[in-house]
Short mmCIF file of C-alpha atoms in Angstrom, two decimals:
data_model
loop_
_atom_site.label_atom_id
_atom_site.label_comp_id
_atom_site.label_asym_id
_atom_site.label_seq_id
_atom_site.Cartn_x
_atom_site.Cartn_y
_atom_site.Cartn_z
CA MET A 228 23.08 111.63 261.51
CA ILE A 229 24.07 115.33 261.29
CA GLU A 230 21.64 117.73 259.69
CA SER A 231 23.12 119.92 256.95
CA ASP A 232 22.67 123.68 256.87
CA ILE A 233 21.66 123.18 253.29
CA LYS A 234 18.08 122.13 252.46
CA ALA A 235 16.44 120.74 249.30
CA LYS A 236 13.42 122.46 247.88
CA LEU A 237 10.88 120.41 245.99
CA SER A 238 8.68 122.34 243.54
CA PHE A 239 5.54 121.25 241.61
CA SER A 240 4.05 122.50 238.46
CA ASP A 241 0.40 121.67 239.57
CA GLY A 242 0.08 124.27 242.14
CA THR A 243 1.03 122.16 245.08
CA PRO A 244 3.06 124.29 247.54
CA ASP A 245 6.81 123.92 247.51
CA ILE A 246 8.34 122.00 250.46
CA ASP A 247 11.72 122.07 252.06
CA LEU A 248 13.40 118.69 252.70
CA PRO A 249 16.12 118.25 255.30
CA ILE A 250 19.54 117.01 254.22
CA TYR A 251 21.62 114.86 256.47
CA LYS A 252 25.41 114.11 256.37
CA GLY A 253 27.13 110.93 257.16
CA THR A 254 30.65 110.70 258.32
CA VAL A 255 31.77 109.95 254.74
CA GLY A 256 29.86 109.39 251.53
CA PRO A 257 26.91 111.11 249.82
CA ASP A 258 24.53 113.28 251.78
CA VAL A 259 20.93 112.09 251.98
CA ILE A 260 17.67 114.00 251.37
CA ASP A 261 15.14 113.11 254.09
CA ILE A 262 11.82 112.26 252.39
CA ARG A 263 10.12 110.61 255.40
CA LYS A 264 7.35 113.31 255.58
CA LEU A 265 6.94 113.57 251.84
CA TYR A 266 3.73 111.55 251.54
CA GLY A 267 2.13 113.34 254.53
CA GLN A 268 2.87 116.73 253.13
CA THR A 269 2.19 116.10 249.37
CA GLY A 270 0.36 112.83 249.01
CA LYS A 271 3.16 111.65 246.74
CA PHE A 272 5.79 108.91 246.98
CA THR A 273 9.21 108.81 245.38
CA TYR A 274 9.98 106.13 242.67
CA ASP A 275 13.32 104.27 242.75
CA SER A 276 13.23 100.91 241.08
CA GLY A 277 15.83 98.69 242.63
CA PHE A 278 16.47 101.31 245.42
CA LEU A 279 19.56 102.57 243.53
CA SER A 280 19.28 105.99 244.94
CA THR A 281 17.59 105.29 248.28
CA ALA A 282 19.16 105.01 251.75
CA SER A 283 16.95 102.49 253.64
CA CYS A 284 18.78 102.97 256.95
CA ASN A 285 21.68 104.64 258.71
CA SER A 286 24.53 102.28 259.58
CA LYS A 287 27.95 102.28 261.31
CA ILE A 288 29.07 98.85 259.98
CA THR A 289 30.37 98.94 256.37
CA TYR A 290 31.29 101.73 253.99
CA ILE A 291 31.95 101.35 250.30
CA ASP A 292 33.32 104.07 247.84
CA GLY A 293 32.80 102.41 244.50
CA ASP A 294 34.84 105.10 242.65
CA LYS A 295 37.90 104.82 244.83
CA GLY A 296 37.58 101.00 245.17
CA GLU A 297 37.36 101.34 248.92
CA LEU A 298 35.77 98.96 251.45
CA LEU A 299 35.79 99.63 255.14
CA TYR A 300 34.58 97.45 258.02
CA ARG A 301 33.81 99.83 261.01
CA GLY A 302 36.40 102.23 259.54
CA TYR A 303 39.18 99.61 258.95
CA PRO A 304 40.28 99.10 255.29
CA ILE A 305 39.60 95.54 254.14
CA GLU A 306 43.26 95.21 253.08
CA ASP A 307 44.48 95.70 256.56
CA LEU A 308 42.01 93.34 258.18
CA ALA A 309 42.59 90.61 255.58
CA ASN A 310 46.32 90.83 256.14
CA ASN A 311 46.46 91.31 259.97
CA CYS A 312 43.33 89.63 261.55
CA ASP A 313 41.67 86.28 261.40
CA PHE A 314 38.01 85.83 260.72
CA LEU A 315 36.76 85.61 264.31
CA GLU A 316 38.45 88.88 265.06
CA VAL A 317 36.58 90.41 262.10
CA CYS A 318 33.38 88.88 263.51
CA TYR A 319 34.03 90.52 266.81
CA LEU A 320 34.73 93.81 265.12
CA LEU A 321 31.49 93.80 263.00
CA ILE A 322 29.34 92.90 265.95
CA ASN A 323 30.96 95.08 268.62
CA GLY A 324 32.35 97.91 266.75
CA GLU A 325 35.92 97.59 267.75
CA LEU A 326 38.67 94.91 267.35
CA PRO A 327 39.24 92.68 270.43
CA ASN A 328 42.11 92.87 272.75
CA ALA A 329 43.89 89.59 273.66
CA THR A 330 41.47 88.83 276.59
CA GLU A 331 38.40 89.60 274.58
CA LYS A 332 39.68 87.61 271.61
CA LYS A 333 40.31 84.55 273.87
CA ALA A 334 36.82 84.78 275.46
CA PHE A 335 35.11 85.33 272.19
CA ASP A 336 36.85 82.42 270.44
CA GLU A 337 36.02 80.16 273.23
CA MET A 338 32.39 81.27 273.30
CA VAL A 339 32.02 80.59 269.46
CA MET A 340 33.67 77.21 269.66
CA HIS A 341 31.50 76.18 272.63
CA HIS A 342 28.48 76.47 270.37
CA THR A 343 29.75 74.51 267.32
CA MET A 344 27.64 71.44 267.84
CA VAL A 345 24.15 71.31 266.34
CA HIS A 346 21.16 69.31 267.64
CA GLU A 347 21.43 65.62 266.72
CA GLN A 348 17.91 65.82 265.17
CA MET A 349 19.37 67.91 262.38
CA GLN A 350 20.63 64.65 260.88
CA PHE A 351 17.01 63.32 260.65
CA PHE A 352 15.91 66.67 259.14
CA LEU A 353 18.60 66.34 256.49
CA ARG A 354 17.31 62.97 255.42
CA GLY A 355 14.18 64.54 254.17
CA PHE A 356 16.22 66.12 251.28
CA ARG A 357 17.02 64.38 248.11
CA ARG A 358 20.72 63.59 247.83
CA ASP A 359 21.07 65.55 244.70
CA ALA A 360 19.35 68.70 246.20
CA HIS A 361 21.39 71.88 245.68
CA PRO A 362 23.34 72.53 248.89
CA MET A 363 21.92 76.10 249.10
CA SER A 364 18.36 74.74 249.23
CA VAL A 365 19.42 72.40 251.99
CA LEU A 366 21.26 75.12 253.85
CA THR A 367 18.24 77.50 253.64
CA GLY A 368 16.12 74.71 255.26
CA LEU A 369 18.67 73.90 257.93
CA VAL A 370 19.15 77.51 259.09
CA GLY A 371 15.37 78.16 259.03
CA ALA A 372 14.81 74.93 261.13
CA MET A 373 17.10 76.31 263.86
CA ALA A 374 14.18 78.55 264.78
CA ALA A 375 12.36 75.41 265.84
CA PHE A 376 15.16 74.54 268.22
CA TYR A 377 15.83 77.94 269.78
CA HIS A 378 12.74 80.03 269.22
CA ASP A 379 11.51 80.24 272.84
CA GLU A 380 14.86 81.18 274.14
CA ILE A 381 15.16 84.57 272.33
CA ASP A 382 13.86 87.73 273.99
CA TYR A 383 14.64 90.41 271.50
CA SER A 384 14.56 93.06 274.22
CA ASP A 385 17.36 91.30 276.13
CA PRO A 386 20.89 92.14 274.75
CA HIS A 387 22.35 88.96 276.20
CA ALA A 388 19.64 86.80 274.47
CA ARG A 389 20.50 88.48 271.17
CA GLU A 390 24.18 87.96 271.64
CA VAL A 391 23.60 84.15 272.29
CA ALA A 392 21.56 83.92 269.03
CA GLN A 393 24.35 85.75 267.14
CA ILE A 394 27.10 83.46 268.57
CA ARG A 395 24.97 80.32 267.73
CA LEU A 396 24.68 81.48 264.19
CA ILE A 397 28.46 82.17 263.71
CA ALA A 398 29.36 78.98 265.48
CA LYS A 399 26.90 76.53 263.94
CA MET A 400 26.99 77.72 260.29
CA PRO A 401 30.23 75.87 259.48
CA THR A 402 28.72 72.74 260.94
CA LEU A 403 25.59 73.02 258.91
CA VAL A 404 27.43 73.87 255.63
CA ALA A 405 29.75 70.82 256.15
CA MET A 406 26.72 68.65 256.93
CA ALA A 407 25.00 69.73 253.80
CA TYR A 408 28.09 68.85 251.79
CA LYS A 409 28.67 65.46 253.43
CA TYR A 410 25.05 64.53 252.88
CA SER A 411 25.30 65.45 249.23
CA VAL A 412 28.32 63.04 248.69
CA GLY A 413 27.11 60.28 250.90
CA GLN A 414 29.81 60.54 253.50
CA PRO A 415 29.35 60.40 257.31
CA PHE A 416 29.10 63.64 259.24
CA ILE A 417 32.27 64.79 260.98
CA TYR A 418 31.69 66.36 264.45
CA PRO A 419 33.44 69.69 265.31
CA ASP A 420 36.89 69.55 266.91
CA ASN A 421 37.04 72.62 269.15
CA SER A 422 40.84 72.36 269.58
CA LEU A 423 41.19 73.67 266.01
CA SER A 424 40.72 77.21 264.84
CA TYR A 425 37.32 78.27 263.40
CA THR A 426 38.38 77.80 259.72
CA ALA A 427 40.52 74.72 260.29
CA ASN A 428 37.74 73.10 262.12
CA PHE A 429 35.41 73.83 259.15
CA MET A 430 37.84 72.33 256.63
CA ARG A 431 38.16 69.23 258.73
CA MET A 432 34.36 68.79 258.92
CA MET A 433 34.29 69.25 255.12
CA PHE A 434 37.11 66.93 254.09
CA ALA A 435 37.99 64.49 256.82
CA THR A 436 36.67 60.89 256.93
CA PRO A 437 36.57 58.56 259.87
CA CYS A 438 39.06 56.23 258.30
CA GLU A 439 42.10 58.52 258.24
CA GLU A 440 43.58 61.46 260.09
CA TYR A 441 43.05 64.84 258.59
CA LYS A 442 46.11 67.05 258.28
CA VAL A 443 45.66 70.73 258.61
CA ASN A 444 47.51 72.82 255.99
CA PRO A 445 48.10 76.37 257.39
CA VAL A 446 48.41 77.89 253.94
CA LEU A 447 45.06 76.63 252.83
CA VAL A 448 43.42 77.45 256.12
CA ARG A 449 44.71 81.00 255.83
CA ALA A 450 43.38 81.26 252.24
CA LEU A 451 39.88 80.15 253.22
CA ASP A 452 40.01 82.39 256.27
CA ARG A 453 40.75 85.27 254.00
CA ILE A 454 37.77 84.36 251.79
CA PHE A 455 35.57 84.48 254.89
CA THR A 456 36.92 87.95 255.82
CA LEU A 457 36.50 89.42 252.29
CA HIS A 458 32.79 88.24 252.17
CA ALA A 459 31.84 89.14 255.81
CA ASP A 460 29.75 92.22 254.94
CA HIS A 461 29.16 94.36 251.98
CA GLU A 462 26.81 97.21 253.06
CA GLN A 463 23.05 97.17 251.99
CA ASN A 464 23.16 94.65 249.24
CA ALA A 465 20.17 92.48 248.17
CA SER A 466 20.68 89.73 250.86
CA THR A 467 21.43 92.13 253.66
CA SER A 468 18.43 94.21 252.74
CA THR A 469 16.42 90.98 252.73
CA VAL A 470 17.60 90.12 256.28
CA ARG A 471 16.81 93.63 257.46
CA LEU A 472 13.35 93.65 255.85
CA CYS A 473 12.46 90.20 257.06
CA GLY A 474 13.81 90.83 260.57
CA SER A 475 11.95 94.18 260.78
CA SER A 476 8.76 92.10 261.33
CA GLY A 477 10.18 90.82 264.58
CA THR A 478 10.67 87.34 263.25
CA ASN A 479 13.08 84.82 264.71
CA PRO A 480 16.67 85.91 263.60
CA PHE A 481 17.24 82.30 262.23
CA ALA A 482 14.30 82.80 259.93
CA ALA A 483 15.69 86.25 258.89
CA ILE A 484 19.08 84.64 258.12
CA SER A 485 17.46 81.91 256.17
CA ALA A 486 15.78 84.51 254.03
CA GLY A 487 19.15 86.12 253.41
CA ILE A 488 20.51 82.76 252.30
CA ALA A 489 17.70 82.22 249.84
CA CYS A 490 18.31 85.68 248.38
CA LEU A 491 22.10 85.04 248.19
CA TRP A 492 21.51 81.90 246.09
CA GLY A 493 20.62 83.96 243.03
CA PRO A 494 23.36 83.97 240.23
CA ALA A 495 23.29 87.78 240.15
CA HIS A 496 24.36 87.84 243.81
CA GLY A 497 26.08 84.99 245.79
CA GLY A 498 26.13 82.64 242.81
CA ALA A 499 28.38 84.86 240.70
CA ASN A 500 31.55 82.92 241.54
CA GLU A 501 29.86 79.62 240.67
CA ALA A 502 28.75 81.17 237.33
CA CYS A 503 32.30 82.42 236.65
CA LEU A 504 33.82 79.00 237.14
CA GLN A 505 31.19 77.49 234.90
CA MET A 506 32.07 80.03 232.30
CA LEU A 507 35.80 79.08 232.45
CA ASN A 508 34.87 75.37 232.23
CA GLU A 509 32.78 76.11 229.07
CA ILE A 510 35.73 77.98 227.47
CA GLN A 511 38.04 75.19 228.36
CA ALA A 512 35.74 72.64 226.84
CA GLN A 513 35.61 74.67 223.64
CA GLY A 514 39.46 74.78 223.20
CA GLY A 515 40.76 76.78 226.19
CA VAL A 516 43.35 79.37 225.71
CA ASP A 517 43.60 78.78 221.89
CA LYS A 518 39.95 79.69 221.48
CA ILE A 519 39.70 82.60 223.99
CA HIS A 520 39.65 85.29 221.41
CA GLU A 521 36.61 83.77 219.82
CA PHE A 522 34.94 83.92 223.27
CA ILE A 523 35.89 87.59 223.64
CA ALA A 524 34.46 88.36 220.25
CA GLN A 525 31.12 86.76 221.33
CA VAL A 526 31.15 88.91 224.50
CA LYS A 527 31.59 92.06 222.52
CA ASP A 528 28.88 91.02 219.98
CA LYS A 529 25.63 92.86 220.99
CA ASN A 530 23.57 90.15 219.33
CA SER A 531 25.20 87.41 221.32
CA SER A 532 23.87 86.02 224.66
CA VAL A 533 27.40 85.24 225.95
CA ARG A 534 28.28 87.13 229.09
CA LEU A 535 31.66 87.75 230.73
CA MET A 536 31.32 86.59 234.31
CA GLY A 537 33.57 87.70 237.16
CA PHE A 538 34.26 91.15 235.79
CA GLY A 539 32.80 94.44 236.81
CA HIS A 540 30.68 95.17 239.79
CA ARG A 541 27.38 96.93 240.57
CA VAL A 542 29.12 99.13 243.20
CA TYR A 543 32.74 99.31 242.30
CA LYS A 544 33.67 101.62 239.32
CA ASN A 545 37.29 100.93 240.04
CA PHE A 546 39.18 97.80 240.89
CA ASP A 547 37.41 95.73 243.46
CA PRO A 548 39.76 95.98 246.57
CA ARG A 549 38.80 92.41 247.52
CA ALA A 550 40.00 91.18 244.10
CA LYS A 551 43.47 92.35 244.74
CA LEU A 552 43.66 90.33 247.93
CA MET A 553 42.00 87.36 246.35
CA ARG A 554 44.43 87.45 243.49
CA GLU A 555 47.34 87.10 245.92
CA THR A 556 45.67 84.29 247.68
CA CYS A 557 45.04 82.61 244.44
CA TYR A 558 48.77 82.44 243.72
CA GLU A 559 49.59 81.31 247.27
CA VAL A 560 47.20 78.45 247.08
CA LEU A 561 48.11 77.21 243.60
CA ASN A 562 51.88 77.44 244.49
CA GLU A 563 51.29 75.49 247.71
CA LEU A 564 49.39 72.72 245.88
CA GLY A 565 51.66 72.75 242.81
CA LEU A 566 48.83 73.79 240.49
CA GLN A 567 50.67 76.66 238.75
CA ASP A 568 50.24 74.89 235.41
CA ASP A 569 46.43 74.11 236.01
CA PRO A 570 44.82 74.64 232.56
CA LEU A 571 41.81 76.55 234.14
CA PHE A 572 44.17 78.79 236.00
CA LYS A 573 46.18 79.54 232.88
CA LEU A 574 42.92 80.30 231.07
CA ALA A 575 41.82 82.63 233.83
CA MET A 576 45.11 84.48 233.74
CA THR A 577 44.86 84.87 230.00
CA LEU A 578 41.26 86.23 230.29
CA GLU A 579 42.41 88.54 233.03
CA LYS A 580 45.20 89.93 230.90
CA ILE A 581 43.01 90.57 227.97
CA ALA A 582 40.33 92.29 230.09
CA LEU A 583 42.91 94.60 231.76
CA GLU A 584 44.46 95.64 228.40
CA ASP A 585 41.53 95.65 225.85
CA ASP A 586 39.99 99.07 225.57
CA TYR A 587 36.57 97.61 225.32
CA PHE A 588 36.65 96.35 228.88
CA VAL A 589 38.89 99.10 230.28
CA SER A 590 36.62 101.88 228.99
CA ARG A 591 33.67 100.07 230.58
CA LYS A 592 35.64 99.53 233.89
CA LEU A 593 35.14 95.77 233.61
CA TYR A 594 37.91 94.85 236.03
CA PRO A 595 38.18 91.39 237.54
CA ASN A 596 36.09 91.21 240.80
CA VAL A 597 36.41 89.07 243.87
CA ASP A 598 34.29 86.30 242.30
CA PHE A 599 36.73 85.87 239.47
CA TYR A 600 39.48 84.67 241.74
CA SER A 601 37.64 83.22 244.69
CA GLY A 602 36.09 80.46 242.53
CA ILE A 603 39.58 79.44 241.36
CA VAL A 604 40.83 79.31 244.93
CA GLN A 605 37.85 77.30 246.24
CA ARG A 606 38.17 74.79 243.33
CA ALA A 607 41.93 74.32 244.28
CA LEU A 608 40.87 73.81 247.92
CA GLY A 609 38.62 70.99 246.83
CA ILE A 610 35.36 72.81 247.28
CA PRO A 611 32.75 71.62 244.68
CA THR A 612 31.33 74.39 242.51
CA GLU A 613 27.76 73.94 243.89
CA MET A 614 29.15 74.62 247.40
CA PHE A 615 30.59 78.05 246.54
CA THR A 616 27.61 79.97 247.49
CA CYS A 617 27.28 78.05 250.75
CA ILE A 618 30.74 79.29 251.59
CA PHE A 619 29.69 82.80 250.85
CA ALA A 620 26.61 82.35 253.18
CA LEU A 621 28.83 81.09 255.93
CA ALA A 622 31.04 84.15 255.71
CA ARG A 623 28.23 86.70 255.30
CA THR A 624 26.25 85.38 258.30
CA VAL A 625 28.29 87.64 260.68
CA GLY A 626 27.45 90.70 258.43
CA TRP A 627 23.75 89.76 258.38
CA ILE A 628 23.52 89.36 262.15
CA ALA A 629 25.52 92.66 262.82
CA GLN A 630 23.05 94.43 260.51
CA TRP A 631 20.15 92.71 262.20
CA GLU A 632 21.33 93.76 265.65
CA GLU A 633 21.85 97.32 264.41
CA MET A 634 18.32 97.42 263.01
CA ILE A 635 16.70 95.99 266.16
CA THR A 636 18.48 98.52 268.44
CA ASP A 637 17.86 101.53 266.13
CA PRO A 638 15.50 104.15 267.83
CA GLU A 639 13.87 104.57 264.51
CA TYR A 640 13.24 100.80 264.07
CA LYS A 641 9.91 99.97 262.38
CA ILE A 642 8.69 97.23 260.09
CA GLY A 643 9.74 97.84 256.50
CA ARG A 644 6.90 98.83 254.18
CA PRO A 645 8.12 99.82 250.63
CA ARG A 646 5.59 101.72 248.38
CA GLN A 647 4.67 101.19 244.83
CA LEU A 648 3.54 102.93 241.68
CA TYR A 649 0.30 101.14 240.69
CA VAL A 650 -0.21 100.71 236.97
CA GLY A 651 -2.97 98.08 236.96
CA GLU A 652 -6.68 98.25 236.36
CA THR A 653 -8.81 100.76 238.24
CA ALA A 654 -11.78 99.48 240.32
CA ARG A 655 -14.24 97.54 238.09
CA LYS A 656 -17.22 95.18 238.62
CA VAL A 657 -17.15 91.53 238.35
CA PRO A 658 -19.24 90.37 235.25
CA ASN A 659 -21.99 87.78 235.30
CA ILE A 660 -20.52 84.44 234.90
CA THR A 661 -22.62 81.52 233.52
CA VAL A 662 -22.22 78.49 235.72
CA ARG A 663 -22.19 75.40 233.61
CA LYS A 664 -23.22 72.05 234.99
#
């Protein structure tokens, strides 16, 4: 951080002396006011519900400019990475800070693929879940259980031990997600095939069966690989902040990632693409394209509970840069599979056209986001709706562990301890209570 020549002055009307607060500059983005000594100097906290104006850390990993619609991983625009790199190259970048050269890429790919197997006892652990359990609840349990298998091998002060934990998470997450899916549909587990690429291997574990050969479709593999890249990290969102806060206690990284998965499950976060596809299915059931204007009228009605899913974003006040890439991928996949006339796709494109032209949505900057298109792509790939958030978790794992590593090695690292504005009862006595026999 670079301290600015400008300082902030905080004044009080109760006679408390004014204080100067340092201001720090990042390489890009808003400056921050340093309030770390505020309580010690004034006896007061700041109040920021939802942390909308609070920087909880300094980070070199991801930068978002919501007004410009810009997303950078380690300084590289997401568009360039999605078009020119595969997911494991992006993983290397997020963890190490630079893209790999040919030698580094080969070594990294081999190291990841060497760890794709999971302990055989994981199969017995899975059997404790109901077959109809949501895959995200199963995945939360599976990842948390990894701490039971590897806890004693992790010395957080040892960079190599942390690296092994990170590689294990990247490598085993596709296997665990595929196992959760296979268990839910009653099919046998498919072991990894390390001769395939990371994403092709995952698709084989998801969709292959022992009774016939699985054929890899490079167009579909590339589409899913792009989905992974677009979801790899997204700054200090709810699940990433959860991983950092959980990890700040010094807990096992598998437990911290499990906490992130649990947070991601929420419909306001990772479940958004699942909610978007459900919305499209509901519109289709009510008459599809012919009834879409009735749906739009309900969305605009303040007294209606109908919400437009897949449009707008908490951060982006412009077009989500990931959405543009996902839109291209959507067309590529549907053309490859001959689904250009799919009724749900036609419905989605009609909804997109209305939202981009209707002043109600344009004035509110409710542009289609990445969830709007990724749900359609995943459905076309044969991924069930309830698995969408698991795919998100698989991709986001690398971002979580990069953020965890950055936090652990930060000289200012300390356990997280948010404050509160207490509005409950003041101290009071317990009344006499008559004990009845």
